[in-house]
Short mmCIF file of C-alpha atoms in Angstrom, two decimals:
data_model
loop_
_atom_site.label_atom_id
_atom_site.label_comp_id
_atom_site.label_asym_id
_atom_site.label_seq_id
_atom_site.Cartn_x
_atom_site.Cartn_y
_atom_site.Cartn_z
CA LEU A 189 109.97 78.24 98.60
CA LEU A 190 108.31 81.19 100.31
CA LEU A 191 111.48 83.19 99.75
CA GLN A 192 111.45 82.36 96.05
CA VAL A 193 107.79 83.34 95.75
CA SER A 194 108.45 86.62 97.56
CA CYS A 195 111.29 87.31 95.12
CA LEU A 196 108.89 86.97 92.20
CA CYS A 197 106.65 89.58 93.77
CA GLY A 198 109.41 91.73 95.25
CA SER A 199 112.05 94.06 93.89
CA ALA A 200 114.22 93.50 90.82
CA PRO A 201 117.54 92.94 92.62
CA CYS A 202 116.00 90.05 94.56
CA LEU A 203 115.82 88.10 91.32
CA LEU A 204 119.35 88.64 90.11
CA CYS A 205 121.44 89.60 93.12
CA GLY A 206 123.10 86.19 93.15
CA CYS A 207 124.68 86.67 89.73
CA CYS A 208 124.90 90.49 89.90
CA PRO A 209 126.09 91.12 93.47
CA SER A 210 126.69 94.86 93.04
CA ALA A 211 123.80 95.63 90.70
CA LYS A 212 121.65 98.71 91.07
CA ASN A 213 117.90 98.40 91.37
CA SER A 214 117.39 100.73 88.38
CA THR A 215 119.71 98.72 86.13
CA ILE A 216 118.16 95.35 86.98
CA SER A 217 114.65 96.68 86.35
CA ARG A 218 115.63 97.95 82.92
CA LEU A 219 117.29 94.63 82.08
CA LEU A 220 114.23 92.63 83.10
CA PHE A 221 111.89 94.78 81.00
CA THR A 222 114.35 94.38 78.12
CA PHE A 223 114.29 90.62 78.71
CA PHE A 224 110.49 90.69 78.26
CA LEU A 225 111.01 92.49 74.95
CA PHE A 226 113.61 89.96 73.81
CA LEU A 227 111.34 87.09 74.90
CA GLY A 228 108.51 88.46 72.76
CA THR A 229 110.98 88.89 69.89
CA LEU A 230 112.07 85.26 70.20
CA VAL A 231 108.45 84.09 70.10
CA SER A 232 107.88 86.24 66.99
CA ILE A 233 110.95 84.74 65.31
CA ILE A 234 109.69 81.23 65.98
CA MET A 235 106.26 82.13 64.64
CA ILE A 236 107.60 83.39 61.31
CA ILE A 237 110.16 80.64 60.60
CA PRO A 238 109.10 78.68 57.50
CA GLY A 239 108.16 75.08 58.24
CA VAL A 240 107.07 75.63 61.83
CA GLU A 241 103.44 74.88 60.98
CA LYS A 242 104.46 71.59 59.37
CA GLU A 243 106.35 70.61 62.51
CA LEU A 244 103.39 71.53 64.74
CA HIS A 245 101.14 69.25 62.70
CA LYS A 246 103.43 66.36 63.64
CA LEU A 247 102.41 66.75 67.28
CA PRO A 248 99.35 64.54 67.91
CA GLY A 249 96.28 66.53 68.86
CA PHE A 250 98.07 69.89 68.77
CA CYS A 251 96.69 71.27 65.50
CA GLU A 252 93.49 70.71 63.58
CA GLY A 253 93.92 67.64 61.39
CA SER A 254 96.99 66.36 63.25
CA GLY A 255 95.24 63.39 64.83
CA SER A 256 93.67 62.95 68.23
CA VAL A 257 94.88 62.35 71.75
CA LEU A 258 92.81 59.97 73.91
CA GLY A 259 90.05 60.22 71.33
CA VAL A 260 89.77 64.01 71.61
CA GLN A 261 90.12 65.86 68.32
CA THR A 262 91.50 69.41 68.44
CA HIS A 263 89.93 72.29 66.54
CA VAL A 264 92.88 74.68 66.67
CA ASP A 265 93.99 76.09 63.31
CA CYS A 266 97.78 76.41 63.75
CA SER A 267 98.09 78.59 60.67
CA SER A 268 96.40 81.42 62.60
CA PHE A 269 99.31 81.46 65.07
CA LEU A 270 102.05 81.76 62.47
CA GLY A 271 103.33 84.15 59.84
CA HIS A 272 102.71 87.89 59.55
CA LYS A 273 99.43 87.67 61.43
CA ALA A 274 101.16 86.26 64.49
CA VAL A 275 104.05 88.74 64.38
CA TYR A 276 101.68 91.70 64.12
CA ARG A 277 99.66 90.47 67.08
CA MET A 278 102.76 89.75 69.15
CA GLY A 279 103.97 93.26 68.34
CA PHE A 280 100.62 94.68 69.39
CA ALA A 281 100.76 92.82 72.71
CA MET A 282 104.28 94.05 73.51
CA ALA A 283 103.42 97.61 72.48
CA ALA A 284 100.30 97.55 74.66
CA PHE A 285 102.33 96.17 77.58
CA PHE A 286 104.93 98.95 77.46
CA PHE A 287 102.34 101.64 76.73
CA LEU A 288 100.45 100.61 79.87
CA PHE A 289 103.57 101.01 82.00
CA ALA A 290 104.51 104.26 80.26
CA VAL A 291 101.17 105.77 81.29
CA LEU A 292 101.29 104.24 84.76
CA MET A 293 104.77 105.66 85.50
CA VAL A 294 104.16 109.25 84.45
CA CYS A 295 105.88 111.75 86.80
CA VAL A 296 107.50 109.19 89.13
CA ARG A 297 110.29 111.18 90.82
CA SER A 298 111.87 108.67 93.21
CA SER A 299 111.54 105.16 94.56
CA LYS A 300 109.50 106.59 97.45
CA ASP A 301 106.58 106.90 95.03
CA PRO A 302 104.33 103.82 95.49
CA ARG A 303 104.31 103.30 91.72
CA ALA A 304 108.08 102.74 91.79
CA ALA A 305 107.42 99.45 93.57
CA VAL A 306 105.37 98.38 90.56
CA GLN A 307 108.20 99.40 88.23
CA ASN A 308 110.84 97.49 90.20
CA GLY A 309 108.86 94.48 91.40
CA PHE A 310 105.93 92.08 90.85
CA TRP A 311 107.71 90.43 87.93
CA PHE A 312 105.67 87.26 88.00
CA PHE A 313 102.46 89.26 87.62
CA LYS A 314 104.02 91.37 84.87
CA PHE A 315 104.83 88.19 82.99
CA LEU A 316 101.24 87.00 83.41
CA LEU A 317 100.04 90.39 82.13
CA LEU A 318 102.20 90.08 79.01
CA VAL A 319 100.96 86.54 78.40
CA GLY A 320 97.36 87.72 78.84
CA LEU A 321 97.82 90.59 76.39
CA THR A 322 99.39 88.19 73.89
CA VAL A 323 96.51 85.73 74.13
CA GLY A 324 94.00 88.56 73.86
CA ALA A 325 95.75 89.95 70.77
CA PHE A 326 95.05 86.73 68.88
CA TYR A 327 91.32 87.24 69.42
CA ILE A 328 91.37 90.54 67.52
CA PRO A 329 89.30 90.08 64.34
CA ASP A 330 91.34 90.06 61.14
CA GLY A 331 89.53 92.64 59.02
CA THR A 332 91.52 95.86 58.78
CA PHE A 333 93.65 95.26 61.88
CA THR A 334 96.88 94.31 60.10
CA SER A 335 96.47 97.05 57.48
CA VAL A 336 95.98 99.73 60.14
CA TRP A 337 98.60 98.37 62.54
CA PHE A 338 101.12 98.39 59.68
CA TYR A 339 101.08 102.21 59.73
CA PHE A 340 101.48 102.30 63.51
CA GLY A 341 104.53 100.09 63.00
CA VAL A 342 105.89 102.42 60.31
CA VAL A 343 105.63 105.52 62.52
CA GLY A 344 107.06 103.74 65.57
CA SER A 345 109.93 102.31 63.55
CA PHE A 346 110.79 105.74 62.15
CA LEU A 347 111.02 107.16 65.67
CA PHE A 348 113.09 104.22 66.90
CA ILE A 349 115.53 104.64 64.00
CA LEU A 350 115.97 108.27 65.11
CA ILE A 351 116.71 107.07 68.66
CA GLN A 352 119.25 104.63 67.20
CA LEU A 353 120.90 107.53 65.37
CA VAL A 354 121.08 109.65 68.53
CA LEU A 355 122.74 106.80 70.41
CA LEU A 356 125.07 106.07 67.50
CA ILE A 357 126.21 109.70 67.31
CA ASP A 358 126.77 109.76 71.07
CA PHE A 359 128.69 106.47 70.90
CA ALA A 360 130.86 107.77 68.06
CA HIS A 361 131.72 110.96 69.97
CA SER A 362 132.50 109.00 73.16
CA TRP A 363 134.64 106.53 71.22
CA SER A 364 136.67 109.30 69.57
CA GLN A 365 137.14 111.21 72.82
CA LEU A 366 138.33 108.08 74.65
CA TRP A 367 140.94 107.15 72.04
CA LEU A 368 142.17 110.72 71.64
CA ARG A 369 142.50 111.04 75.41
CA ASN A 370 144.43 107.77 75.58
CA ALA A 371 146.65 108.95 72.74
CA SER A 372 147.43 112.24 74.50
CA GLU A 373 148.25 110.45 77.75
CA SER A 374 150.42 107.82 76.08
CA SER A 375 153.86 108.38 74.59
CA THR A 376 153.25 105.86 71.79
CA LYS A 377 151.39 106.51 68.55
CA GLY A 378 149.39 103.30 68.74
CA TRP A 379 146.10 104.99 69.58
CA TYR A 380 146.41 107.36 66.63
CA ALA A 381 147.19 104.42 64.38
CA ALA A 382 144.15 102.52 65.68
CA LEU A 383 141.98 105.61 65.14
CA CYS A 384 143.16 105.98 61.55
CA THR A 385 142.79 102.25 60.87
CA VAL A 386 139.19 102.04 62.12
CA THR A 387 138.26 105.20 60.22
CA PHE A 388 139.78 103.79 57.02
CA VAL A 389 137.96 100.47 57.47
CA PHE A 390 134.61 102.22 57.95
CA TYR A 391 135.06 104.39 54.86
CA ALA A 392 136.33 101.44 52.79
CA ALA A 393 133.29 99.37 53.82
CA SER A 394 130.99 102.29 52.95
CA ILE A 395 132.55 102.73 49.49
CA ALA A 396 132.34 99.00 48.80
CA ALA A 397 128.70 98.95 49.96
CA VAL A 398 127.80 101.88 47.69
CA ALA A 399 129.41 100.10 44.71
CA LEU A 400 127.41 96.94 45.48
CA LEU A 401 124.20 98.96 45.77
CA TYR A 402 124.78 100.43 42.31
CA VAL A 403 125.49 96.97 40.91
CA TYR A 404 122.58 95.04 42.45
CA TYR A 405 119.85 97.65 42.99
CA THR A 406 120.15 99.70 39.79
CA LYS A 407 120.13 99.02 36.07
CA PRO A 408 121.77 100.97 33.20
CA GLN A 409 118.27 101.79 31.96
CA GLY A 410 115.65 102.45 34.62
CA CYS A 411 115.76 102.24 38.41
CA THR A 412 115.98 106.03 38.52
CA GLU A 413 114.72 106.22 42.09
CA GLY A 414 117.42 103.85 43.35
CA LYS A 415 120.20 105.74 41.55
CA ALA A 416 118.94 109.04 42.94
CA LEU A 417 118.65 107.81 46.53
CA ILE A 418 122.11 106.23 46.54
CA SER A 419 123.70 109.32 44.98
CA ILE A 420 121.97 111.76 47.32
CA ASN A 421 122.99 109.87 50.44
CA LEU A 422 126.53 109.45 49.15
CA LEU A 423 126.76 113.20 48.56
CA LEU A 424 125.33 113.99 52.01
CA CYS A 425 127.83 111.65 53.66
CA LEU A 426 130.64 113.37 51.79
CA ILE A 427 129.40 116.77 52.98
CA VAL A 428 129.25 115.82 56.68
CA SER A 429 132.69 114.21 56.42
CA VAL A 430 134.19 117.40 55.02
CA VAL A 431 132.38 119.59 57.57
CA SER A 432 133.66 117.45 60.46
CA ILE A 433 137.30 118.40 59.70
CA LEU A 434 136.84 122.09 58.87
CA PRO A 435 139.17 124.31 60.93
CA LYS A 436 136.35 126.24 62.62
CA ILE A 437 134.59 123.01 63.58
CA GLN A 438 137.84 121.58 64.94
CA GLU A 439 138.42 124.75 66.91
CA ALA A 440 134.95 124.64 68.47
CA GLN A 441 135.00 120.84 68.97
CA PRO A 442 138.57 119.46 69.11
CA HIS A 443 137.26 115.88 69.50
CA SER A 444 135.18 115.92 66.32
CA GLY A 445 136.74 114.12 63.40
CA LEU A 446 136.50 111.49 60.71
CA LEU A 447 135.90 108.56 63.07
CA GLN A 448 132.43 109.82 63.92
CA ALA A 449 131.75 110.79 60.31
CA SER A 450 132.87 107.39 59.03
CA LEU A 451 130.61 105.54 61.46
CA ILE A 452 127.61 107.74 60.58
CA THR A 453 128.39 107.23 56.89
CA LEU A 454 128.45 103.46 57.27
CA TYR A 455 125.13 103.48 59.14
CA THR A 456 123.57 105.76 56.52
CA ILE A 457 124.62 103.40 53.75
CA TYR A 458 123.06 100.53 55.70
CA ILE A 459 119.76 102.44 56.00
CA THR A 460 119.93 103.14 52.24
CA TRP A 461 120.47 99.42 51.59
CA SER A 462 117.55 98.54 53.84
CA ALA A 463 115.35 101.05 52.00
CA LEU A 464 116.30 99.75 48.55
CA ALA A 465 115.48 96.22 49.75
CA ASN A 466 111.85 97.40 50.01
CA VAL A 467 111.57 98.89 46.52
CA PRO A 468 108.49 97.17 45.02
CA THR A 469 109.93 97.13 41.47
CA GLN A 470 111.20 93.62 40.88
CA SER A 471 113.83 94.51 38.29
CA CYS A 472 115.40 96.98 40.75
CA ASN A 473 115.17 94.80 43.87
CA PRO A 474 116.62 91.27 43.64
CA THR A 475 115.52 90.45 47.19
CA LEU A 476 111.89 90.29 46.04
CA LEU A 477 112.80 87.03 44.32
CA VAL A 478 114.17 85.69 47.61
CA ARG A 479 111.24 86.71 49.77
CA ASN A 480 108.47 85.45 47.51
CA SER A 481 108.75 81.87 46.33
CA THR A 482 106.55 82.66 43.31
CA GLY A 483 109.10 85.18 42.04
CA SER A 484 106.72 88.11 42.13
CA ALA A 485 105.78 90.84 44.52
CA THR A 486 102.30 89.40 44.96
CA ALA A 487 101.03 85.88 45.33
CA THR A 488 97.79 84.01 45.27
CA GLU A 489 98.57 81.89 48.32
CA PRO A 490 99.63 82.68 51.88
CA LEU A 491 103.29 83.59 52.12
CA THR A 492 105.71 83.78 54.99
CA ALA A 493 108.58 86.15 54.25
CA TRP A 494 111.85 85.09 55.81
CA TRP A 495 114.71 87.41 56.62
CA ASP A 496 117.18 88.83 54.18
CA ALA A 497 120.56 90.34 55.02
CA PRO A 498 119.24 93.87 55.86
CA SER A 499 116.78 92.37 58.33
CA ILE A 500 119.50 90.34 60.05
CA VAL A 501 121.69 93.44 60.40
CA GLY A 502 118.65 95.34 61.65
CA LEU A 503 118.04 92.67 64.31
CA VAL A 504 121.64 92.93 65.54
CA ILE A 505 121.42 96.75 65.71
CA PHE A 506 118.08 96.45 67.53
CA ILE A 507 119.61 94.19 70.20
CA LEU A 508 122.66 96.43 70.71
CA CYS A 509 120.59 99.61 70.81
CA THR A 510 118.08 98.19 73.29
CA LEU A 511 120.85 96.98 75.60
CA PHE A 512 122.50 100.39 75.27
CA ILE A 513 119.28 102.05 76.43
CA SER A 514 119.02 99.63 79.36
CA LEU A 515 122.58 99.69 80.64
CA ARG A 516 124.31 102.94 79.94
CA SER A 517 123.98 106.65 80.52
CA SER A 518 125.77 109.02 78.19
CA ASP A 519 128.96 110.89 78.96
CA HIS A 520 127.38 114.00 77.47
CA PRO A 521 124.88 116.09 79.47
CA GLN A 522 123.09 117.14 76.25
CA VAL A 523 122.37 113.53 75.30
CA ASN A 524 121.29 112.72 78.86
CA LYS A 525 118.88 115.63 78.77
CA LEU A 526 117.48 114.42 75.44
CA MET A 527 117.24 110.76 76.50
CA LEU A 528 116.09 111.71 80.03
CA THR A 529 118.70 109.55 81.73
CA GLU A 530 120.91 110.22 84.70
CA GLU A 531 123.93 112.48 84.40
CA SER A 532 127.26 111.60 85.93
CA GLY A 533 126.31 113.01 89.30
CA ALA A 534 122.75 111.77 89.39
CA GLY A 535 121.88 109.31 92.07
CA ALA A 536 125.13 109.96 93.90
CA GLY A 537 123.32 110.69 97.12
CA ALA A 538 121.21 107.61 96.79
CA GLY A 539 124.25 105.54 95.93
CA ALA A 540 126.13 106.81 98.97
CA GLY A 541 123.15 106.24 101.18
CA ALA A 542 122.86 102.70 99.92
CA GLY A 543 126.24 101.74 101.30
CA ALA A 544 124.78 100.68 104.62
CA GLY A 545 122.21 98.61 102.82
CA GLU A 546 124.95 96.80 100.99
CA VAL A 547 126.73 95.93 104.24
CA GLU A 548 123.51 94.67 105.80
CA GLN A 549 122.80 92.43 102.85
CA GLY A 550 126.29 90.94 102.93
CA VAL A 551 127.20 89.37 99.63
CA HIS A 552 123.87 90.36 98.07
CA ARG A 553 124.77 93.96 97.41
CA ALA A 554 121.95 94.91 95.08
CA TYR A 555 120.60 98.21 96.33
CA ASP A 556 118.02 100.90 95.76
CA ASN A 557 119.86 103.79 94.09
CA GLU A 558 116.76 105.90 93.45
CA GLN A 559 115.70 107.00 96.93
CA ASP A 560 116.67 110.61 96.25
CA GLY A 561 115.57 110.62 92.62
CA VAL A 562 115.06 108.26 89.70
CA SER A 563 118.16 107.58 87.61
CA TYR A 564 116.13 107.37 84.40
CA ASN A 565 112.72 108.52 83.26
CA TYR A 566 110.42 105.53 83.65
CA THR A 567 107.87 106.71 81.10
CA PHE A 568 110.45 107.56 78.43
CA PHE A 569 112.16 104.19 78.94
CA HIS A 570 108.90 102.32 78.34
CA LEU A 571 108.16 104.47 75.30
CA CYS A 572 111.58 103.51 73.91
CA LEU A 573 110.76 99.82 74.41
CA LEU A 574 107.35 100.38 72.81
CA LEU A 575 109.03 101.85 69.73
CA ALA A 576 111.56 99.01 69.79
CA ALA A 577 108.70 96.48 69.77
CA LEU A 578 107.19 98.17 66.70
CA TYR A 579 110.60 98.33 65.00
CA ILE A 580 111.32 94.63 65.48
CA MET A 581 107.78 93.82 64.31
CA MET A 582 108.44 95.63 61.04
CA THR A 583 111.92 94.13 60.74
CA LEU A 584 110.69 90.55 61.12
CA THR A 585 108.01 91.10 58.48
CA ASN A 586 110.49 92.83 56.12
CA TRP A 587 108.22 95.92 56.20
CA TYR A 588 105.82 94.02 53.92
CA ARG A 589 102.18 95.08 54.07
CA PRO A 590 99.63 92.24 54.05
CA ASP A 591 96.18 92.84 52.63
CA GLU A 592 93.04 92.37 54.73
CA SER A 593 92.80 88.69 53.81
CA LEU A 594 96.50 88.12 54.66
CA GLN A 595 96.81 86.32 51.30
CA VAL A 596 98.96 88.91 49.51
CA LEU A 597 102.17 90.57 50.72
CA ARG A 598 103.36 93.80 49.16
CA SER A 599 106.48 95.84 49.70
CA PRO A 600 105.15 99.42 49.63
CA TRP A 601 107.01 102.63 48.76
CA THR A 602 105.98 103.81 52.24
CA ALA A 603 108.69 101.67 53.81
CA VAL A 604 111.28 102.99 51.35
CA TRP A 605 110.57 106.65 52.06
CA VAL A 606 110.35 106.17 55.82
CA LYS A 607 113.84 104.66 55.90
CA ILE A 608 115.32 107.23 53.52
CA CYS A 609 113.80 110.12 55.47
CA SER A 610 115.19 108.66 58.70
CA SER A 611 118.67 108.54 57.14
CA TRP A 612 118.37 112.21 56.11
CA ALA A 613 117.16 113.14 59.59
CA GLY A 614 120.15 111.32 61.10
CA LEU A 615 122.63 113.13 58.87
CA LEU A 616 121.04 116.49 59.68
CA LEU A 617 121.17 115.65 63.37
CA TYR A 618 124.87 114.79 63.16
CA LEU A 619 125.53 117.95 61.16
CA TRP A 620 123.77 119.96 63.86
CA THR A 621 126.02 118.46 66.56
CA LEU A 622 128.97 119.82 64.55
CA VAL A 623 127.74 123.35 63.87
CA ALA A 624 125.75 123.94 67.07
CA PRO A 625 128.76 125.35 69.01
CA LEU A 626 129.24 127.91 66.24
CA VAL A 627 125.57 128.90 66.16
CA LEU A 628 124.69 128.84 69.88
CA LEU A 629 127.61 130.83 71.27
CA ASP A 630 125.98 131.34 74.67
CA ARG A 631 125.85 127.61 75.45
CA ASP A 632 128.59 125.36 76.81
CA PHE A 633 129.28 122.36 74.56
CA SER A 634 132.47 121.28 76.26
#
């Protein structure tokens, strides 16, 4: 028992070394912080599911008006713990949690810094801290909190979408390089066939999605904004696809090609779809009829918006992106420098020095790989999780803005333009990765 208690207060590998015998201390710490984020996300999902309040009222003495237990009548209003109000407060608690650690871990250079012990240990107390922040968040007066916090969520979500785009571009480049390298080393043409097939599937899905967007989110008369946004993004995707196969681009970057462009195109069309799903004009946005049971963009009674298809896709991308941040460093030094993660040689000294520690621990080979230097920037990692918490908060609430009384939900144009601008920023970023070797001749982009 004492050993188990010491594990809760000790380092990260102590908790998971049984199931991850060769895990690094830095990796386990990132996974545990990500687990906290996913735990908060799960609680938020439960809070916003329609019908949860009705089920809670079935528990005797749990909610106000649900009966008494041993003659004691409760005075807890369960409606205050559900819906948009609860999701916003859960998002605030998670954001405050990660912001606290982001500030606390500024300029930590190695695990020899005393603060590194806080980063990699004391998990039981961290859990209590998160629970305390969550409970405290529900005591925030209603007033203008949700209206103001909505804009914090918008800004944070925009930044997290940009991080998603950076990771997606890096993943696309790594994917293409791997398959082209396998194709060059193999005598068969299977890898080239697989490359062409995946590229074709991505472009076919993008074209089909664009057609569906024109059918469901535009009308022959009206819906000018939707038509313009779809057409502009389609044209931009066409431009980056053509640029990616230009001879000069191919000469400067032999691994660039249509696989990366097709994946970026598909993601851009998804962002466009997500943006159109927030258009407040009912005739141009059929999902408004799904989200609001009254069939209008406003209502006179409390509403709980449930997910639509863009939100479900957004949740899946959020999970994959967050795990990507937690588990993997890029193959490209430029991306590592941007994301402030370890490069291929980082931590090598610490890893080599940890060999003795692995032998001493026997089968429990979790080790400290940051004695000579941290393998990721602690502060930047927590800021990424902070932005992820804001992004999932907005995703679960469909980017709807509640009024101060929480009685009316509106889908504002703000959400539409934030998503569209993020898609443009992503396309410009990908375009820059293509032309940068031609512009910055004095830099090595190999």
